[in-house]
mmCIF file with all atom_site columns, C-alpha atoms in Angstrom:
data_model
loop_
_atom_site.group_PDB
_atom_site.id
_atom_site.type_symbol
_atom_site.label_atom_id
_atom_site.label_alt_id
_atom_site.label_comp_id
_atom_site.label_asym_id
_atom_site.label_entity_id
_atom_site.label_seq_id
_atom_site.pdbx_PDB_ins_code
_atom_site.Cartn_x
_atom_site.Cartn_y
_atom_site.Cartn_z
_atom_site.occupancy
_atom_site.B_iso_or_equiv
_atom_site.pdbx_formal_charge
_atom_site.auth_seq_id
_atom_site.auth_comp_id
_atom_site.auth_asym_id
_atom_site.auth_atom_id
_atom_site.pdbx_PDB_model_num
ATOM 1  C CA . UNK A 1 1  ? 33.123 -28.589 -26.963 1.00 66.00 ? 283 UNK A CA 1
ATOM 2  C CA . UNK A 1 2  ? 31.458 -25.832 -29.163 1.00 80.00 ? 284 UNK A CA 1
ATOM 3  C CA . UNK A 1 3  ? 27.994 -26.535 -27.989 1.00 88.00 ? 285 UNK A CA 1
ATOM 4  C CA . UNK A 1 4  ? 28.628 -24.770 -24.531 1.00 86.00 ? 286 UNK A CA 1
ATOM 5  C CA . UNK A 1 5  ? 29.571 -21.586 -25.359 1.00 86.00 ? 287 UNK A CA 1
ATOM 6  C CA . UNK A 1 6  ? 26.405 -21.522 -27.717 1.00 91.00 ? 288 UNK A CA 1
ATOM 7  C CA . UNK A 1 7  ? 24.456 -22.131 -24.836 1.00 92.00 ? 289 UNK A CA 1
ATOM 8  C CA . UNK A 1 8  ? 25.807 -19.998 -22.924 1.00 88.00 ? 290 UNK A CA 1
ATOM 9  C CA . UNK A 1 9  ? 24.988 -17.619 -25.462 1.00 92.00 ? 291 UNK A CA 1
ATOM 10 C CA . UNK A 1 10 ? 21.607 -18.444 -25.579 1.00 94.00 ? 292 UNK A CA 1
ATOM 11 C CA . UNK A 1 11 ? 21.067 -18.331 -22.043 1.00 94.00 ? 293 UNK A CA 1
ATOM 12 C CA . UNK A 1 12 ? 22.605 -14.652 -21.428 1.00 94.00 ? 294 UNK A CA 1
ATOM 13 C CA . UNK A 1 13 ? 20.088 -14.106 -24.207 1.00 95.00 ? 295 UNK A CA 1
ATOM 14 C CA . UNK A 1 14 ? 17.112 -15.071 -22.331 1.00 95.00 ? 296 UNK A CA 1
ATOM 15 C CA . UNK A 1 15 ? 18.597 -13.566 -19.172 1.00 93.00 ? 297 UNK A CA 1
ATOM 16 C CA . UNK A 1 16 ? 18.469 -10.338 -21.637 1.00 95.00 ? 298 UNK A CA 1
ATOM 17 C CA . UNK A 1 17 ? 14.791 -10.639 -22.359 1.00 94.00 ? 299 UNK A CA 1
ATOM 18 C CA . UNK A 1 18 ? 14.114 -10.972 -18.638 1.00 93.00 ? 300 UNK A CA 1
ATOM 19 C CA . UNK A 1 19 ? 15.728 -7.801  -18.045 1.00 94.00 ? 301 UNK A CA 1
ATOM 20 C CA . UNK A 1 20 ? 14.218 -5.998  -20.434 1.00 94.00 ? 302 UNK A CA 1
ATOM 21 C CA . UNK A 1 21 ? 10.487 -7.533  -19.216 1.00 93.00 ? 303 UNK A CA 1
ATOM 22 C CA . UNK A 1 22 ? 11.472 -6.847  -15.693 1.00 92.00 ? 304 UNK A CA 1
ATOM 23 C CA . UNK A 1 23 ? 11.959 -2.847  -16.733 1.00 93.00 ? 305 UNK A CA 1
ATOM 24 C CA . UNK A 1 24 ? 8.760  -2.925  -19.320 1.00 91.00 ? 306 UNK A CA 1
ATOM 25 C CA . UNK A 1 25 ? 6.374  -5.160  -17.303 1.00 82.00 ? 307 UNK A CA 1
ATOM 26 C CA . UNK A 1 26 ? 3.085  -3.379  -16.720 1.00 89.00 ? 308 UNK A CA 1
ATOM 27 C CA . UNK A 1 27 ? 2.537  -5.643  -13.679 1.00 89.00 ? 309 UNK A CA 1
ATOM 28 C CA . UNK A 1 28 ? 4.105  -6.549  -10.823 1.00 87.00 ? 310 UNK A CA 1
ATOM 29 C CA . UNK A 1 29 ? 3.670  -10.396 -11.508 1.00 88.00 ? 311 UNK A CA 1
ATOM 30 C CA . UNK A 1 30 ? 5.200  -9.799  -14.938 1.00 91.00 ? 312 UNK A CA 1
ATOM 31 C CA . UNK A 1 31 ? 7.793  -8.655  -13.143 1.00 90.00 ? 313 UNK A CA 1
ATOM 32 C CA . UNK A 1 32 ? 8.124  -11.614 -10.790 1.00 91.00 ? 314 UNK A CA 1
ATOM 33 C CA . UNK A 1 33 ? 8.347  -13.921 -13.332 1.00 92.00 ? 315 UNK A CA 1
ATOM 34 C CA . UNK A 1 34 ? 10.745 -11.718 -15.371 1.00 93.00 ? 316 UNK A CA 1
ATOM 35 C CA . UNK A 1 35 ? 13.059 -12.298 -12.185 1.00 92.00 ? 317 UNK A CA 1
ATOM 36 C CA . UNK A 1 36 ? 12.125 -15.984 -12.060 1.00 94.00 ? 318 UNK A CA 1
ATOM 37 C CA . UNK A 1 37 ? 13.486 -16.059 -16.100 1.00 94.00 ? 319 UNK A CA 1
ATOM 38 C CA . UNK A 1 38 ? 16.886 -14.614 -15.042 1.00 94.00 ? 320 UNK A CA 1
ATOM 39 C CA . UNK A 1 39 ? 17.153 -16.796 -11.701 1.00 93.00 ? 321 UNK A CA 1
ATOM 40 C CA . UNK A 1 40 ? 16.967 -19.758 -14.050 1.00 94.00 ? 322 UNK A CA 1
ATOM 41 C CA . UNK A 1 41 ? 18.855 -18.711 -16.760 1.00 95.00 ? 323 UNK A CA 1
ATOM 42 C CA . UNK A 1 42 ? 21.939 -17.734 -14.044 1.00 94.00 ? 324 UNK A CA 1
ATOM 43 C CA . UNK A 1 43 ? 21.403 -21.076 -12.413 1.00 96.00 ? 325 UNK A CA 1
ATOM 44 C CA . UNK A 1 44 ? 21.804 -22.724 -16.200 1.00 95.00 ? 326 UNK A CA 1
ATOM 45 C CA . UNK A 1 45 ? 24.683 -20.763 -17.088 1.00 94.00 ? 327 UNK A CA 1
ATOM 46 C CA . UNK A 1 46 ? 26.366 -21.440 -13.908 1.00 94.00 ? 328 UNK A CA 1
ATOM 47 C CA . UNK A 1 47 ? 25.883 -25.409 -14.408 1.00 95.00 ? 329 UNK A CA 1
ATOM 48 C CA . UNK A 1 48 ? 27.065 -25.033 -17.977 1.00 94.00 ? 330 UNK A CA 1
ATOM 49 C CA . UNK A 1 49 ? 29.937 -22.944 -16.504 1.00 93.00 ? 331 UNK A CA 1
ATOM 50 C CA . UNK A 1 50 ? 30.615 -26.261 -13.866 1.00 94.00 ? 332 UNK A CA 1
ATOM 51 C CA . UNK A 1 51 ? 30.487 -28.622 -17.067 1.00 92.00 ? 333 UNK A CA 1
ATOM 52 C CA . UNK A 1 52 ? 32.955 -26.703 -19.096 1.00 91.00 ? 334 UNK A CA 1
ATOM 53 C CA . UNK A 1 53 ? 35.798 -25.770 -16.263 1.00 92.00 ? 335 UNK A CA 1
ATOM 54 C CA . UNK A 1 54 ? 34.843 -29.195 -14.465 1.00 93.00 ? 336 UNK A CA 1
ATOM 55 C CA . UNK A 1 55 ? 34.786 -26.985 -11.683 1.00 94.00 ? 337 UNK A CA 1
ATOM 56 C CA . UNK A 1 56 ? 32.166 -28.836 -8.977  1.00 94.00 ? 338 UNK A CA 1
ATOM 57 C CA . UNK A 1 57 ? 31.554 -25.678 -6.750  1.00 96.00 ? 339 UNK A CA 1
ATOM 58 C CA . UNK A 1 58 ? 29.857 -24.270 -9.082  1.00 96.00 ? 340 UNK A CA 1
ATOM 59 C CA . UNK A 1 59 ? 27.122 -26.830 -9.240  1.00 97.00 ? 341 UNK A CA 1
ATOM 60 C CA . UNK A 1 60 ? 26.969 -25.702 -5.162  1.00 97.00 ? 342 UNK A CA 1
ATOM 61 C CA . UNK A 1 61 ? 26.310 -22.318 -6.223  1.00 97.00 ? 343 UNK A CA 1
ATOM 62 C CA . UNK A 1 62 ? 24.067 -23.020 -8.777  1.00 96.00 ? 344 UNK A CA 1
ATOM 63 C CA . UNK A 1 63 ? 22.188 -25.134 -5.893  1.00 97.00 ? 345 UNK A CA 1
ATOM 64 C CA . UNK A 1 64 ? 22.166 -22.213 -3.897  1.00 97.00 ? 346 UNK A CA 1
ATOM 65 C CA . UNK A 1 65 ? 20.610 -19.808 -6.269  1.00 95.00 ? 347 UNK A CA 1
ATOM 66 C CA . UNK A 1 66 ? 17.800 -22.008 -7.213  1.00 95.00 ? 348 UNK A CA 1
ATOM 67 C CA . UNK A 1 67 ? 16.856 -22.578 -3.394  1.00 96.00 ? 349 UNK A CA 1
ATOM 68 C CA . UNK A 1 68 ? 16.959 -18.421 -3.494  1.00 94.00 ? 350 UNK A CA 1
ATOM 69 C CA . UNK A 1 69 ? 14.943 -18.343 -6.143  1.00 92.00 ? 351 UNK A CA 1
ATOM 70 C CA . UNK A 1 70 ? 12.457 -20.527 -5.206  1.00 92.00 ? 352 UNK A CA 1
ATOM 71 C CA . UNK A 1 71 ? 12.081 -19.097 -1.934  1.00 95.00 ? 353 UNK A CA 1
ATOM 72 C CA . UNK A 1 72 ? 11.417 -15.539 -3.377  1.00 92.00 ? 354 UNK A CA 1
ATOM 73 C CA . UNK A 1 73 ? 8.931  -16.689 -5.610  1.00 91.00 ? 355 UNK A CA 1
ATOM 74 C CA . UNK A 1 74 ? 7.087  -18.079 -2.227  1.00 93.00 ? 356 UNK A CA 1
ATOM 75 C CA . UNK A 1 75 ? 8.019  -14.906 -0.698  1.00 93.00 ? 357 UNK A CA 1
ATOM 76 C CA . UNK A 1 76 ? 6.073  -12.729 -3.532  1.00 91.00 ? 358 UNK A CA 1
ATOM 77 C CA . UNK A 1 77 ? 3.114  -15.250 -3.484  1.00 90.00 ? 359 UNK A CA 1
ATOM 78 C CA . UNK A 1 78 ? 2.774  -14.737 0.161   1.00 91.00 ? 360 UNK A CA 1
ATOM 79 C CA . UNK A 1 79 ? 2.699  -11.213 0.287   1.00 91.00 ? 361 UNK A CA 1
ATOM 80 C CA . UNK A 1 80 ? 0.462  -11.065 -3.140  1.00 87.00 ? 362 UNK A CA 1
ATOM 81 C CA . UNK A 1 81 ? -2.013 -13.036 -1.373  1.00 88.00 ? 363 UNK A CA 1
ATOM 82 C CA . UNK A 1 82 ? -1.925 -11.353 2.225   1.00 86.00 ? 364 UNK A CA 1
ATOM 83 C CA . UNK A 1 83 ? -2.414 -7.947  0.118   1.00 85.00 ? 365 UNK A CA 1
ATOM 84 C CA . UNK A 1 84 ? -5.070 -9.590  -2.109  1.00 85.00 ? 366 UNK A CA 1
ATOM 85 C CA . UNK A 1 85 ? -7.359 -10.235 1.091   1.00 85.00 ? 367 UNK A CA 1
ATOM 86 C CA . UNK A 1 86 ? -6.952 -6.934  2.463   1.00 76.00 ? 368 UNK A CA 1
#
Protein backbone atom coordinates (compact mmCIF):
# COMPACT_ATOMS: atom_id res chain seq x y z
CA UNK A 1 0.00 0.00 0.00
CA UNK A 2 1.77 3.25 -1.23
CA UNK A 3 -1.13 5.48 -0.55
CA UNK A 4 -0.48 5.42 3.33
CA UNK A 5 2.72 6.58 3.67
CA UNK A 6 1.64 9.55 1.31
CA UNK A 7 -0.83 10.34 3.70
CA UNK A 8 0.99 10.15 6.29
CA UNK A 9 3.07 12.55 4.66
CA UNK A 10 0.51 14.85 4.09
CA UNK A 11 -0.79 14.80 7.43
CA UNK A 12 2.69 15.53 9.33
CA UNK A 13 2.48 18.31 6.76
CA UNK A 14 -0.55 19.89 8.04
CA UNK A 15 0.49 19.05 11.59
CA UNK A 16 3.60 21.35 10.36
CA UNK A 17 1.45 24.28 9.38
CA UNK A 18 -0.33 24.06 12.73
CA UNK A 19 2.82 24.45 14.44
CA UNK A 20 4.03 27.06 12.72
CA UNK A 21 0.33 29.03 13.15
CA UNK A 22 0.35 28.07 16.74
CA UNK A 23 3.96 30.10 17.14
CA UNK A 24 2.82 33.05 14.51
CA UNK A 25 -0.86 33.41 15.52
CA UNK A 26 -1.61 36.99 16.49
CA UNK A 27 -4.56 35.68 18.56
CA UNK A 28 -5.20 33.46 21.02
CA UNK A 29 -8.15 31.75 19.06
CA UNK A 30 -5.76 31.38 16.12
CA UNK A 31 -3.93 29.64 18.33
CA UNK A 32 -6.69 27.34 19.56
CA UNK A 33 -7.52 26.25 16.41
CA UNK A 34 -3.85 25.86 15.37
CA UNK A 35 -3.90 23.17 18.29
CA UNK A 36 -7.26 21.82 17.12
CA UNK A 37 -5.30 21.31 13.37
CA UNK A 38 -2.55 19.20 15.03
CA UNK A 39 -5.05 17.23 17.45
CA UNK A 40 -6.68 16.08 14.24
CA UNK A 41 -3.97 15.56 12.14
CA UNK A 42 -2.26 13.19 15.19
CA UNK A 43 -5.59 11.48 15.57
CA UNK A 44 -5.44 10.81 11.48
CA UNK A 45 -2.02 9.72 11.46
CA UNK A 46 -2.51 7.48 14.31
CA UNK A 47 -5.63 5.71 12.48
CA UNK A 48 -3.58 5.52 9.32
CA UNK A 49 -0.78 4.14 11.56
CA UNK A 50 -3.68 1.31 12.96
CA UNK A 51 -4.57 0.58 9.15
CA UNK A 52 -1.07 -0.02 8.02
CA UNK A 53 0.43 -2.24 11.15
CA UNK A 54 -3.25 -3.68 11.64
CA UNK A 55 -2.46 -2.82 14.99
CA UNK A 56 -6.21 -2.16 16.77
CA UNK A 57 -4.86 -0.23 19.90
CA UNK A 58 -4.08 2.31 18.09
CA UNK A 59 -7.55 3.11 16.93
CA UNK A 60 -8.03 3.23 21.13
CA UNK A 61 -5.54 5.84 21.24
CA UNK A 62 -6.60 7.66 18.48
CA UNK A 63 -10.17 7.54 20.38
CA UNK A 64 -8.58 8.90 23.24
CA UNK A 65 -6.96 11.89 21.73
CA UNK A 66 -9.97 13.07 19.95
CA UNK A 67 -12.11 12.92 23.30
CA UNK A 68 -8.88 15.20 24.61
CA UNK A 69 -9.19 17.29 22.04
CA UNK A 70 -12.57 17.92 22.05
CA UNK A 71 -12.71 18.53 25.58
CA UNK A 72 -9.98 21.30 25.39
CA UNK A 73 -11.61 23.01 22.77
CA UNK A 74 -14.76 23.20 25.38
CA UNK A 75 -12.29 23.99 27.94
CA UNK A 76 -10.93 27.24 25.90
CA UNK A 77 -14.56 28.21 24.94
CA UNK A 78 -15.48 28.21 28.52
CA UNK A 79 -12.91 30.24 29.82
CA UNK A 80 -13.06 32.67 26.52
CA UNK A 81 -16.52 33.29 27.39
CA UNK A 82 -16.30 33.61 31.34
CA UNK A 83 -13.37 36.25 30.48
CA UNK A 84 -15.49 37.83 27.69
CA UNK A 85 -18.28 38.82 30.36
CA UNK A 86 -15.97 40.14 32.78
Amino acid sequence: MIVLPFIATLLLLTALVGLIRILRGPTTADRMLAAQLIGTSGVAILLVMGVASGNRALFDVALVFAILAAIALTTFLATARLERQS
